[in-house]
Amino acid sequence: GQQLNQSPQSMFIQEGEDVSMNCTSSSIFNTWLWYKQEPGEGPVLLIALYKAGELTSNGRLTAQFGITRKDSFLNISASIPSDVGIYFCAGHPRTNNDMRFGAGTRLTVKP
Amino acid sequence: EPEVTQTPSHQVTQMGQEVILRCVPISNHLYFYWYRQILGQKVEFLVSFYNNEISEKSEIFDDQFSVERPDGSNFTLKIRSTKLEDSAMYFCASSEALRNQPQHFGDGTRLSIL
């Protein structure tokens, strides 16, 4: 019930294209967070969302906290080669304290 | 910018041996976490720690595992009698508060059990 379903699993895009990925759950979440992980490193926080409907940007990244509190999306505009990595959604379920992670979206950007 | 640091970056251990993974959380953070990531899989929650005791733990965090804050700066994960399936990246994270606050991650320790 508190699992996060992240899609797509992987994306292969051309430099300059926009990217969209999302996360859904059957449970309500109090926060949604988006992390990026590069090889050999830990997840790095990109965007944190705290309220239903919240839309937040960080440079070329934009994320939204779904109105139902059961989903979130991340958009990357005008992708560049350094956007390559694995993007994870994460969130705090309403009913407990631990943070759950999605399975990740592996992004490849072709120059 | 303050960061979470983990040592060692890579630990190779014989099956059945004990290992201790070390972390220095961000200095003004009060909540500490350990996560595991098996190669190619998602990040899995192990345990959260606050005020010198465990706050939450997952089903993965069984009697083989223990955590400790031995001094004012370090936070350790001990794995007793390691098994082959314990091979994974182990990430430490910290946050200012437990509920609904972003967690900041270290770069992880790659644990290889032979």
Coordinates of C-alpha atoms in Angstrom, one line a residue:
Chain A
G1 CA 0.0 0.0 0.0
Q2 CA 2.9 2.4 0.7
Q3 CA 4.9 1.4 -2.2
L4 CA 5.9 4.0 -4.8
N5 CA 5.5 3.1 -8.4
Q6 CA 7.9 5.1 -10.5
S7 CA 7.8 5.3 -14.3
P8 CA 9.3 5.1 -16.8
Q9 CA 12.0 2.7 -15.7
S10 CA 14.4 4.2 -18.2
M11 CA 14.5 7.0 -20.8
F12 CA 16.8 7.6 -23.8
I13 CA 16.5 11.1 -25.1
Q14 CA 18.3 13.6 -27.3
E15 CA 20.0 16.6 -25.8
G16 CA 17.6 19.5 -25.7
E17 CA 14.5 17.4 -25.2
D18 CA 12.2 17.7 -22.3
V19 CA 11.8 14.8 -19.9
S20 CA 8.9 13.8 -17.6
M21 CA 8.7 11.1 -15.0
N22 CA 6.2 10.3 -12.3
C23 CA 5.6 8.5 -9.1
T24 CA 2.3 7.1 -7.9
S25 CA 1.0 5.3 -4.8
S26 CA -2.2 3.9 -3.5
S27 CA -1.4 5.6 -0.1
I28 CA -1.4 9.2 0.9
F29 CA 2.0 10.9 1.4
N30 CA 2.8 13.9 3.5
T31 CA 5.9 14.8 1.4
W32 CA 7.3 14.1 -2.0
L33 CA 11.0 14.4 -2.8
W34 CA 13.1 13.9 -5.9
Y35 CA 16.7 12.7 -5.7
K36 CA 19.3 12.2 -8.4
Q37 CA 21.9 9.5 -8.1
E38 CA 25.1 9.3 -10.1
P39 CA 27.4 6.3 -10.2
G40 CA 29.4 5.8 -7.0
E41 CA 27.5 8.6 -5.2
G42 CA 24.6 8.9 -2.8
P43 CA 21.3 10.3 -3.7
V44 CA 21.3 14.1 -4.0
L45 CA 18.2 16.0 -3.1
L46 CA 16.8 18.0 -6.1
I47 CA 13.4 19.2 -4.9
A48 CA 11.2 18.7 -1.8
L49 CA 7.4 19.2 -1.9
Y50 CA 5.3 19.6 1.3
K51 CA 1.8 20.5 0.2
A52 CA -0.8 19.1 -2.1
G53 CA -0.8 21.0 -5.4
E54 CA 2.6 22.6 -4.7
L55 CA 4.7 23.3 -7.8
T56 CA 8.4 23.9 -7.3
S57 CA 11.2 24.6 -9.6
N58 CA 15.0 24.2 -9.3
G59 CA 16.6 25.6 -12.4
R60 CA 15.4 23.5 -15.3
L61 CA 13.7 21.0 -13.0
T62 CA 10.1 21.4 -12.0
A63 CA 8.2 19.0 -9.7
Q64 CA 4.6 18.9 -8.5
F65 CA 2.9 17.4 -5.4
G66 CA -0.4 15.8 -6.7
I67 CA -3.7 17.1 -5.5
T68 CA -4.7 13.6 -4.3
R69 CA -1.4 13.4 -2.4
K70 CA -0.8 10.1 -4.0
D71 CA 1.4 11.2 -6.9
S72 CA 4.1 13.5 -8.0
F73 CA 5.9 14.3 -11.3
L74 CA 9.3 15.7 -12.2
N75 CA 10.0 17.5 -15.4
I76 CA 13.4 18.4 -16.8
S77 CA 13.4 21.0 -19.6
A78 CA 16.1 21.3 -22.3
S79 CA 18.1 18.3 -21.1
I80 CA 21.9 18.3 -21.2
P81 CA 24.4 15.5 -21.0
S82 CA 25.1 16.1 -17.3
D83 CA 21.4 15.3 -16.5
V84 CA 22.4 11.6 -17.0
G85 CA 21.7 9.6 -13.8
I86 CA 19.1 7.8 -11.9
Y87 CA 16.2 9.9 -10.6
F88 CA 14.4 8.6 -7.5
C89 CA 11.1 9.8 -6.1
A90 CA 10.7 9.4 -2.4
G91 CA 8.1 10.3 0.2
H92 CA 7.0 10.2 3.8
P93 CA 3.7 8.2 4.1
R94 CA 1.0 9.8 6.2
T95 CA 0.9 6.9 8.5
N96 CA 4.5 6.4 9.5
N97 CA 7.9 8.1 9.7
D98 CA 10.2 6.2 7.4
M99 CA 10.8 7.5 3.9
R100 CA 10.0 5.3 0.9
F101 CA 11.8 5.3 -2.4
G102 CA 10.6 4.5 -5.9
A103 CA 12.6 2.1 -8.1
G104 CA 14.2 5.0 -10.1
T105 CA 14.2 6.3 -13.6
R106 CA 17.5 5.8 -15.5
L107 CA 18.0 8.8 -17.8
T108 CA 20.4 8.7 -20.7
V109 CA 21.0 11.9 -22.8
K110 CA 22.5 11.6 -26.2
P111 CA 24.5 14.6 -27.3
Chain B
E1 CA 27.8 23.2 2.2
P2 CA 27.7 20.7 5.1
E3 CA 27.6 17.1 4.1
V4 CA 27.2 13.6 5.4
T5 CA 30.5 11.6 5.3
Q6 CA 30.9 7.9 5.3
T7 CA 33.8 5.6 5.8
P8 CA 35.1 3.4 4.4
S9 CA 34.1 3.9 0.8
H10 CA 34.6 0.2 0.1
Q11 CA 34.7 -2.7 2.6
V12 CA 35.5 -6.3 1.6
T13 CA 34.8 -8.9 4.3
Q14 CA 34.7 -12.6 4.6
M15 CA 31.2 -14.2 5.1
G16 CA 30.6 -14.6 8.8
Q17 CA 32.7 -11.7 9.9
E18 CA 31.4 -8.6 11.6
V19 CA 31.6 -5.2 9.9
I20 CA 31.1 -1.7 11.2
L21 CA 30.2 1.1 8.8
R22 CA 30.8 4.6 9.9
C23 CA 29.0 7.9 9.3
V24 CA 29.4 11.5 10.4
P25 CA 26.0 13.2 9.9
I26 CA 25.6 16.9 9.3
S27 CA 26.4 18.6 12.6
N28 CA 23.1 20.3 13.5
H29 CA 20.9 17.4 12.4
L30 CA 19.2 15.3 15.0
Y31 CA 17.8 12.4 13.1
F32 CA 20.0 9.7 11.4
Y33 CA 19.2 6.9 9.0
W34 CA 20.7 3.9 7.3
Y35 CA 19.6 2.7 3.9
R36 CA 20.7 -0.2 1.7
Q37 CA 20.8 -0.4 -2.0
I38 CA 21.5 -3.7 -3.6
L39 CA 23.2 -3.3 -7.0
G40 CA 20.7 -2.1 -9.6
Q41 CA 17.8 -1.9 -7.2
K42 CA 16.1 0.8 -5.3
V43 CA 17.1 2.4 -2.0
E44 CA 15.6 0.5 1.0
F45 CA 15.1 2.0 4.4
L46 CA 16.8 0.1 7.3
V47 CA 16.5 2.2 10.4
S48 CA 16.1 5.7 11.8
F49 CA 17.7 6.9 15.0
Y50 CA 17.0 9.8 17.4
N51 CA 18.0 10.8 20.9
N52 CA 20.2 7.7 21.2
E53 CA 17.5 5.2 20.3
I54 CA 15.9 3.6 17.3
S55 CA 12.8 5.4 16.1
E56 CA 11.7 3.1 13.3
K57 CA 13.1 0.0 11.6
S58 CA 12.2 -2.0 8.6
E59 CA 11.8 -5.8 8.4
I60 CA 15.3 -5.9 6.8
F61 CA 16.8 -4.6 10.1
D62 CA 16.8 -7.8 12.0
D63 CA 18.9 -9.0 15.0
Q64 CA 22.0 -9.1 12.7
F65 CA 22.0 -5.3 12.6
S66 CA 22.6 -2.7 15.3
V67 CA 23.2 1.0 15.3
E68 CA 25.1 3.2 17.7
R69 CA 26.1 6.8 18.3
P70 CA 29.3 6.2 20.2
D71 CA 30.2 9.9 20.5
G72 CA 28.9 13.3 19.5
S73 CA 29.7 13.0 15.9
N74 CA 29.7 9.4 14.7
F75 CA 26.8 7.1 13.8
T76 CA 27.6 3.5 13.1
L77 CA 25.9 0.5 11.6
K78 CA 27.2 -2.9 12.7
I79 CA 26.4 -6.1 10.8
R80 CA 27.1 -9.3 12.7
S81 CA 27.9 -12.6 11.0
T82 CA 27.7 -11.2 7.5
K83 CA 26.0 -13.1 4.7
L84 CA 26.6 -13.0 1.0
E85 CA 23.3 -11.3 0.5
D86 CA 24.4 -8.4 2.7
S87 CA 26.6 -7.2 -0.2
A88 CA 25.2 -3.8 -1.2
M89 CA 25.7 -0.1 -0.9
Y90 CA 24.9 1.2 2.5
F91 CA 23.9 4.9 2.7
C92 CA 23.8 7.0 5.8
A93 CA 21.5 10.1 5.9
S94 CA 20.5 12.8 8.3
S95 CA 17.8 15.3 8.7
E96 CA 16.9 18.2 11.0
A97 CA 13.6 16.6 12.0
L98 CA 12.1 13.1 11.6
R99 CA 8.8 13.8 10.0
N100 CA 8.5 15.3 6.6
Q101 CA 12.0 16.8 6.4
P102 CA 14.4 16.2 3.5
Q103 CA 17.2 13.7 4.3
H104 CA 20.7 14.4 3.1
F105 CA 22.7 11.4 2.0
G106 CA 26.4 10.4 2.2
D107 CA 28.2 8.8 -0.8
G108 CA 27.8 5.4 0.7
T109 CA 29.9 2.4 1.6
R110 CA 30.1 -0.4 -0.8
L111 CA 30.1 -3.7 1.2
S112 CA 31.3 -6.8 -0.6
I113 CA 30.9 -10.1 1.2
L114 CA 33.1 -12.9 -0.1

